[in-house]
Amino acid sequence: KAGVTQTPRYLIKTRGQQVTLSCSPISGHRSVSWYQQTPGQGLQFLFEYFSETQRNKGNFPGRFSGRQFSNSRSEMNVSTLELGDSALYLCASSLYISGGQDTQYFGPGTRLTVL
Amino acid sequence: AQTVTQSQPEMSVQEAETVTLSCTYDTSESDYYLFWYKQPPSRQMILVIRQEAYKQQNATENRFSVNFQKAAKSFSLKISDSQLGDAAMYFCAYRSGSGYSTLTFGKGTMLLVSP
Protein backbone atom coordinates (compact mmCIF):
# COMPACT_ATOMS: atom_id res chain seq x y z
CA LYS A 1 0.00 0.00 0.00
CA ALA A 2 1.39 3.39 -0.97
CA GLY A 3 2.37 5.74 1.85
CA VAL A 4 1.48 9.35 2.41
CA THR A 5 2.64 11.54 -0.44
CA GLN A 6 3.30 15.24 -0.36
CA THR A 7 3.88 17.63 -3.22
CA PRO A 8 5.94 19.53 -3.94
CA ARG A 9 8.93 18.32 -1.94
CA TYR A 10 10.71 21.67 -2.09
CA LEU A 11 9.48 25.22 -2.58
CA ILE A 12 11.16 28.59 -2.64
CA LYS A 13 8.97 31.65 -2.31
CA THR A 14 9.46 35.31 -1.49
CA ARG A 15 7.87 37.30 1.30
CA GLY A 16 4.31 38.33 0.60
CA GLN A 17 3.56 35.48 -1.78
CA GLN A 18 1.18 32.67 -1.05
CA VAL A 19 1.76 28.93 -1.30
CA THR A 20 -0.33 25.76 -1.51
CA LEU A 21 0.93 22.40 -0.34
CA SER A 22 -0.74 19.11 -1.14
CA CYS A 23 -1.05 15.84 0.75
CA SER A 24 -2.48 12.51 -0.39
CA PRO A 25 -3.18 10.14 2.52
CA ILE A 26 -2.76 6.39 2.62
CA SER A 27 -5.63 4.73 0.79
CA GLY A 28 -8.56 4.30 3.17
CA HIS A 29 -7.33 6.89 5.67
CA ARG A 30 -9.83 9.62 6.32
CA SER A 31 -8.02 11.85 8.76
CA VAL A 32 -5.25 14.19 7.68
CA SER A 33 -3.16 16.33 10.03
CA TRP A 34 -0.58 18.97 9.26
CA TYR A 35 2.48 19.90 11.32
CA GLN A 36 5.13 22.58 11.00
CA GLN A 37 8.69 21.65 11.95
CA THR A 38 11.32 24.31 12.62
CA PRO A 39 14.66 24.13 14.46
CA GLY A 40 13.49 26.63 17.04
CA GLN A 41 9.93 25.55 17.76
CA GLY A 42 10.15 21.86 16.92
CA LEU A 43 7.03 20.10 15.69
CA GLN A 44 3.85 22.10 16.04
CA PHE A 45 0.33 21.04 15.15
CA LEU A 46 -1.41 23.13 12.51
CA PHE A 47 -4.78 21.49 11.87
CA GLU A 48 -6.60 18.24 11.37
CA TYR A 49 -9.26 17.35 8.83
CA PHE A 50 -11.70 14.49 8.83
CA SER A 51 -14.47 13.96 6.26
CA GLU A 52 -13.79 17.37 4.71
CA THR A 53 -14.24 19.14 8.05
CA GLN A 54 -11.61 20.80 10.17
CA ARG A 55 -11.81 19.02 13.52
CA ASN A 56 -8.98 20.65 15.36
CA LYS A 57 -6.72 23.65 14.90
CA GLY A 58 -3.41 24.65 16.44
CA ASN A 59 -2.28 28.08 17.51
CA PHE A 60 -1.35 29.58 14.15
CA PRO A 61 -2.49 32.85 12.55
CA GLY A 62 -5.31 32.97 10.05
CA ARG A 63 -2.79 33.13 7.19
CA PHE A 64 -2.59 29.37 7.56
CA SER A 65 -5.60 27.54 6.20
CA GLY A 66 -6.44 24.18 4.81
CA ARG A 67 -9.10 22.01 3.32
CA GLN A 68 -9.87 18.41 2.61
CA PHE A 69 -11.52 16.98 -0.46
CA SER A 70 -14.01 14.15 -0.77
CA ASN A 71 -11.21 11.72 -1.68
CA SER A 72 -9.46 12.67 1.61
CA ARG A 73 -6.66 14.53 -0.13
CA SER A 74 -5.78 17.70 1.70
CA GLU A 75 -4.21 21.03 0.88
CA MET A 76 -2.83 23.70 3.12
CA ASN A 77 -2.39 27.29 2.11
CA VAL A 78 -0.21 30.00 3.57
CA SER A 79 -0.93 33.53 2.45
CA THR A 80 1.30 36.60 2.75
CA LEU A 81 4.39 34.56 3.48
CA GLU A 82 6.82 35.70 6.15
CA LEU A 83 10.44 34.70 6.65
CA GLY A 84 9.42 32.80 9.76
CA ASP A 85 7.21 30.50 7.71
CA SER A 86 10.32 28.75 6.39
CA ALA A 87 9.95 25.22 7.68
CA LEU A 88 9.37 21.59 6.90
CA TYR A 89 5.63 20.98 6.61
CA LEU A 90 4.62 17.45 7.45
CA CYS A 91 1.35 15.79 6.65
CA ALA A 92 0.13 12.70 8.48
CA SER A 93 -2.83 10.45 7.83
CA SER A 94 -4.73 8.00 9.99
CA LEU A 95 -7.74 5.74 9.75
CA TYR A 96 -9.48 7.44 12.64
CA ILE A 97 -10.76 4.48 14.56
CA SER A 98 -13.35 5.67 17.05
CA GLY A 99 -11.97 5.97 20.56
CA GLY A 100 -8.74 7.47 19.33
CA GLN A 101 -6.88 4.23 18.83
CA ASP A 102 -5.44 5.03 15.42
CA THR A 103 -1.88 5.86 14.54
CA GLN A 104 -0.61 8.68 12.36
CA TYR A 105 1.66 7.90 9.43
CA PHE A 106 3.73 10.71 8.01
CA GLY A 107 4.64 11.84 4.53
CA PRO A 108 8.15 12.94 3.52
CA GLY A 109 7.33 16.61 4.03
CA THR A 110 7.52 19.77 1.97
CA ARG A 111 10.51 22.00 2.61
CA LEU A 112 9.39 25.63 2.25
CA THR A 113 11.99 28.38 2.06
CA VAL A 114 10.83 32.00 2.19
CA LEU A 115 13.32 34.58 0.93
CA ALA B 1 -2.48 21.17 28.07
CA GLN B 2 -0.28 18.16 27.65
CA THR B 3 3.47 18.53 27.48
CA VAL B 4 6.19 16.11 26.44
CA THR B 5 9.76 16.51 27.62
CA GLN B 6 12.86 14.87 26.22
CA SER B 7 15.75 15.91 28.44
CA GLN B 8 18.55 14.46 26.31
CA PRO B 9 19.26 16.60 23.23
CA GLU B 10 21.87 14.10 22.04
CA MET B 11 22.91 10.55 22.86
CA SER B 12 25.75 8.41 21.56
CA VAL B 13 26.04 4.64 21.31
CA GLN B 14 28.38 2.16 19.69
CA GLU B 15 27.19 -0.47 17.28
CA ALA B 16 25.78 -3.58 18.98
CA GLU B 17 25.37 -1.73 22.28
CA THR B 18 22.14 -0.78 24.03
CA VAL B 19 20.90 2.76 24.53
CA THR B 20 17.90 4.22 26.36
CA LEU B 21 16.20 7.47 25.37
CA SER B 22 14.15 9.24 28.03
CA CYS B 23 10.74 10.87 27.77
CA THR B 24 8.41 12.28 30.38
CA TYR B 25 4.98 13.75 29.86
CA ASP B 26 2.41 15.68 31.78
CA THR B 27 -1.31 15.02 31.48
CA SER B 28 -4.42 14.86 33.60
CA GLU B 29 -6.05 12.33 31.31
CA SER B 30 -6.25 8.62 32.00
CA ASP B 31 -6.80 7.52 28.42
CA TYR B 32 -3.99 8.32 26.02
CA TYR B 33 -1.40 6.88 23.68
CA LEU B 34 2.34 7.33 23.49
CA PHE B 35 4.58 6.98 20.50
CA TRP B 36 8.20 7.03 19.49
CA TYR B 37 8.93 8.31 16.00
CA LYS B 38 12.28 8.25 14.23
CA GLN B 39 13.34 10.96 11.79
CA PRO B 40 16.49 10.10 9.82
CA PRO B 41 18.34 12.66 7.68
CA SER B 42 15.82 12.05 4.90
CA ARG B 43 13.30 13.82 7.23
CA GLN B 44 10.71 11.06 6.76
CA MET B 45 9.01 10.54 10.13
CA ILE B 46 8.80 6.82 10.83
CA LEU B 47 6.76 5.19 13.58
CA VAL B 48 8.97 3.09 15.84
CA ILE B 49 6.63 1.93 18.57
CA ARG B 50 3.34 2.72 20.20
CA GLN B 51 1.94 2.20 23.72
CA GLU B 52 -1.63 2.37 24.95
CA ALA B 53 -1.89 3.85 28.44
CA TYR B 54 -4.43 1.24 29.54
CA LYS B 55 -2.02 -1.60 28.82
CA GLN B 56 0.37 -2.49 31.61
CA GLN B 57 2.56 -4.58 29.35
CA ASN B 58 5.40 -2.68 27.75
CA ALA B 59 5.36 -2.59 23.95
CA THR B 60 8.16 -4.21 21.96
CA GLU B 61 9.05 -4.17 18.28
CA ASN B 62 12.05 -6.31 17.45
CA ARG B 63 15.09 -4.46 18.88
CA PHE B 64 12.95 -1.62 20.22
CA SER B 65 11.15 -1.73 23.54
CA VAL B 66 9.70 0.78 25.94
CA ASN B 67 9.61 1.15 29.69
CA PHE B 68 6.22 2.69 30.42
CA GLN B 69 5.81 3.93 33.97
CA LYS B 70 2.30 5.40 34.10
CA ALA B 71 2.43 6.69 37.66
CA ALA B 72 5.74 8.42 37.02
CA LYS B 73 4.55 9.60 33.57
CA SER B 74 7.69 8.22 32.01
CA PHE B 75 8.05 6.54 28.63
CA SER B 76 11.60 5.58 27.71
CA LEU B 77 12.76 3.83 24.55
CA LYS B 78 15.41 1.12 24.67
CA ILE B 79 17.26 0.21 21.50
CA SER B 80 19.15 -3.07 21.70
CA ASP B 81 21.95 -4.20 19.39
CA SER B 82 22.22 -0.70 17.93
CA GLN B 83 22.89 -0.42 14.21
CA LEU B 84 24.29 2.40 12.09
CA GLY B 85 20.85 2.76 10.52
CA ASP B 86 19.40 3.66 13.90
CA ALA B 87 21.15 7.03 13.76
CA ALA B 88 18.38 9.62 13.62
CA MET B 89 16.38 12.15 15.62
CA TYR B 90 13.92 10.39 17.90
CA PHE B 91 10.70 12.07 18.96
CA CYS B 92 8.44 11.06 21.79
CA ALA B 93 4.80 11.96 21.17
CA TYR B 94 1.55 12.01 23.13
CA ARG B 95 -1.94 11.61 21.84
CA SER B 96 -5.12 12.04 23.84
CA GLY B 97 -7.66 9.24 23.83
CA SER B 98 -10.47 11.76 23.47
CA GLY B 99 -10.79 11.25 19.74
CA TYR B 100 -8.69 13.94 18.07
CA SER B 101 -5.62 12.68 16.22
CA THR B 102 -3.39 15.55 17.34
CA LEU B 103 0.09 14.57 18.44
CA THR B 104 2.09 16.59 20.94
CA PHE B 105 5.81 16.09 20.38
CA GLY B 106 8.88 16.45 22.52
CA LYS B 107 11.89 18.41 21.23
CA GLY B 108 13.65 15.25 20.15
CA THR B 109 16.85 13.36 20.94
CA MET B 110 19.56 13.03 18.31
CA LEU B 111 21.02 9.52 18.42
CA LEU B 112 24.53 9.09 17.09
CA VAL B 113 25.78 5.57 16.35
CA SER B 114 29.48 4.90 15.94
CA PRO B 115 31.11 1.78 14.45
XYZ file of C-alpha atoms in Angstrom:
230
model
C 0.000 0.000 0.000
C 1.390 3.394 -0.965
C 2.371 5.737 1.847
C 1.484 9.352 2.415
C 2.638 11.543 -0.444
C 3.302 15.244 -0.362
C 3.881 17.633 -3.220
C 5.943 19.531 -3.943
C 8.928 18.320 -1.942
C 10.713 21.668 -2.093
C 9.485 25.223 -2.579
C 11.161 28.594 -2.644
C 8.973 31.652 -2.307
C 9.455 35.309 -1.492
C 7.872 37.301 1.296
C 4.307 38.328 0.595
C 3.562 35.478 -1.782
C 1.179 32.666 -1.046
C 1.758 28.932 -1.299
C -0.330 25.758 -1.510
C 0.932 22.401 -0.337
C -0.738 19.105 -1.139
C -1.047 15.842 0.747
C -2.476 12.510 -0.390
C -3.175 10.140 2.518
C -2.757 6.395 2.619
C -5.630 4.730 0.795
C -8.560 4.304 3.173
C -7.329 6.887 5.669
C -9.834 9.620 6.316
C -8.018 11.849 8.758
C -5.247 14.194 7.678
C -3.160 16.325 10.034
C -0.582 18.974 9.258
C 2.478 19.901 11.324
C 5.129 22.575 11.005
C 8.690 21.648 11.946
C 11.322 24.314 12.618
C 14.656 24.127 14.459
C 13.492 26.631 17.039
C 9.932 25.548 17.757
C 10.155 21.857 16.918
C 7.033 20.100 15.694
C 3.852 22.099 16.040
C 0.334 21.043 15.151
C -1.406 23.131 12.507
C -4.781 21.491 11.874
C -6.602 18.237 11.372
C -9.263 17.346 8.832
C -11.705 14.495 8.833
C -14.467 13.962 6.258
C -13.792 17.374 4.705
C -14.242 19.136 8.051
C -11.611 20.803 10.170
C -11.813 19.019 13.524
C -8.985 20.653 15.361
C -6.720 23.655 14.903
C -3.412 24.648 16.435
C -2.281 28.076 17.509
C -1.349 29.580 14.153
C -2.492 32.847 12.548
C -5.311 32.967 10.046
C -2.794 33.134 7.191
C -2.590 29.366 7.562
C -5.596 27.545 6.199
C -6.440 24.175 4.810
C -9.101 22.012 3.321
C -9.870 18.409 2.611
C -11.521 16.980 -0.464
C -14.011 14.147 -0.768
C -11.207 11.721 -1.680
C -9.465 12.665 1.614
C -6.660 14.533 -0.133
C -5.778 17.700 1.700
C -4.210 21.031 0.879
C -2.829 23.695 3.122
C -2.391 27.289 2.112
C -0.210 29.998 3.574
C -0.928 33.534 2.451
C 1.297 36.596 2.749
C 4.388 34.557 3.476
C 6.820 35.697 6.150
C 10.442 34.700 6.646
C 9.424 32.803 9.765
C 7.212 30.498 7.711
C 10.318 28.751 6.387
C 9.945 25.220 7.681
C 9.367 21.590 6.904
C 5.627 20.979 6.612
C 4.617 17.448 7.452
C 1.354 15.786 6.647
C 0.128 12.699 8.484
C -2.832 10.452 7.827
C -4.729 8.005 9.988
C -7.739 5.735 9.755
C -9.477 7.442 12.637
C -10.757 4.476 14.564
C -13.354 5.671 17.049
C -11.973 5.973 20.555
C -8.742 7.472 19.334
C -6.884 4.234 18.831
C -5.442 5.029 15.424
C -1.876 5.861 14.540
C -0.613 8.676 12.358
C 1.661 7.897 9.433
C 3.734 10.715 8.008
C 4.645 11.842 4.534
C 8.148 12.942 3.519
C 7.329 16.608 4.026
C 7.515 19.773 1.966
C 10.508 21.998 2.610
C 9.390 25.627 2.246
C 11.988 28.383 2.055
C 10.831 31.997 2.188
C 13.322 34.583 0.929
C -2.480 21.168 28.067
C -0.276 18.160 27.651
C 3.474 18.527 27.481
C 6.189 16.111 26.444
C 9.763 16.507 27.620
C 12.864 14.866 26.220
C 15.749 15.910 28.437
C 18.548 14.457 26.308
C 19.265 16.601 23.226
C 21.866 14.100 22.045
C 22.911 10.553 22.864
C 25.751 8.411 21.555
C 26.037 4.644 21.312
C 28.376 2.163 19.689
C 27.186 -0.470 17.282
C 25.779 -3.579 18.975
C 25.372 -1.731 22.275
C 22.139 -0.779 24.028
C 20.903 2.763 24.535
C 17.903 4.224 26.356
C 16.199 7.469 25.370
C 14.148 9.244 28.029
C 10.741 10.874 27.767
C 8.406 12.285 30.384
C 4.977 13.751 29.860
C 2.413 15.682 31.777
C -1.307 15.020 31.483
C -4.419 14.863 33.597
C -6.052 12.328 31.313
C -6.250 8.617 32.003
C -6.801 7.515 28.423
C -3.991 8.322 26.023
C -1.404 6.882 23.682
C 2.337 7.327 23.495
C 4.585 6.981 20.500
C 8.201 7.030 19.490
C 8.933 8.307 16.000
C 12.281 8.245 14.230
C 13.341 10.961 11.787
C 16.490 10.099 9.824
C 18.344 12.659 7.680
C 15.817 12.055 4.896
C 13.303 13.816 7.228
C 10.707 11.057 6.760
C 9.015 10.541 10.132
C 8.799 6.816 10.832
C 6.757 5.194 13.583
C 8.969 3.093 15.842
C 6.631 1.926 18.569
C 3.339 2.725 20.205
C 1.940 2.199 23.719
C -1.632 2.368 24.946
C -1.891 3.846 28.443
C -4.427 1.241 29.544
C -2.019 -1.596 28.817
C 0.370 -2.494 31.611
C 2.564 -4.582 29.350
C 5.404 -2.677 27.748
C 5.362 -2.590 23.948
C 8.158 -4.213 21.961
C 9.055 -4.168 18.280
C 12.054 -6.309 17.448
C 15.092 -4.459 18.877
C 12.953 -1.618 20.215
C 11.154 -1.731 23.537
C 9.696 0.779 25.935
C 9.612 1.149 29.686
C 6.221 2.686 30.417
C 5.810 3.935 33.974
C 2.301 5.403 34.101
C 2.433 6.686 37.664
C 5.739 8.419 37.018
C 4.553 9.602 33.570
C 7.688 8.222 32.015
C 8.047 6.545 28.630
C 11.604 5.584 27.715
C 12.764 3.830 24.553
C 15.406 1.116 24.666
C 17.261 0.214 21.500
C 19.150 -3.065 21.699
C 21.948 -4.201 19.392
C 22.224 -0.696 17.931
C 22.890 -0.421 14.206
C 24.289 2.396 12.085
C 20.848 2.763 10.523
C 19.401 3.663 13.902
C 21.147 7.033 13.757
C 18.379 9.620 13.621
C 16.384 12.145 15.622
C 13.924 10.386 17.901
C 10.701 12.066 18.955
C 8.439 11.059 21.791
C 4.795 11.955 21.168
C 1.551 12.006 23.133
C -1.937 11.606 21.837
C -5.117 12.038 23.839
C -7.655 9.242 23.832
C -10.469 11.757 23.467
C -10.788 11.251 19.737
C -8.695 13.937 18.066
C -5.622 12.680 16.224
C -3.393 15.551 17.335
C 0.087 14.566 18.436
C 2.089 16.592 20.936
C 5.812 16.087 20.375
C 8.879 16.451 22.516
C 11.886 18.406 21.234
C 13.652 15.250 20.146
C 16.851 13.360 20.944
C 19.559 13.033 18.308
C 21.015 9.520 18.422
C 24.530 9.090 17.095
C 25.776 5.573 16.350
C 29.484 4.898 15.944
C 31.112 1.779 14.454
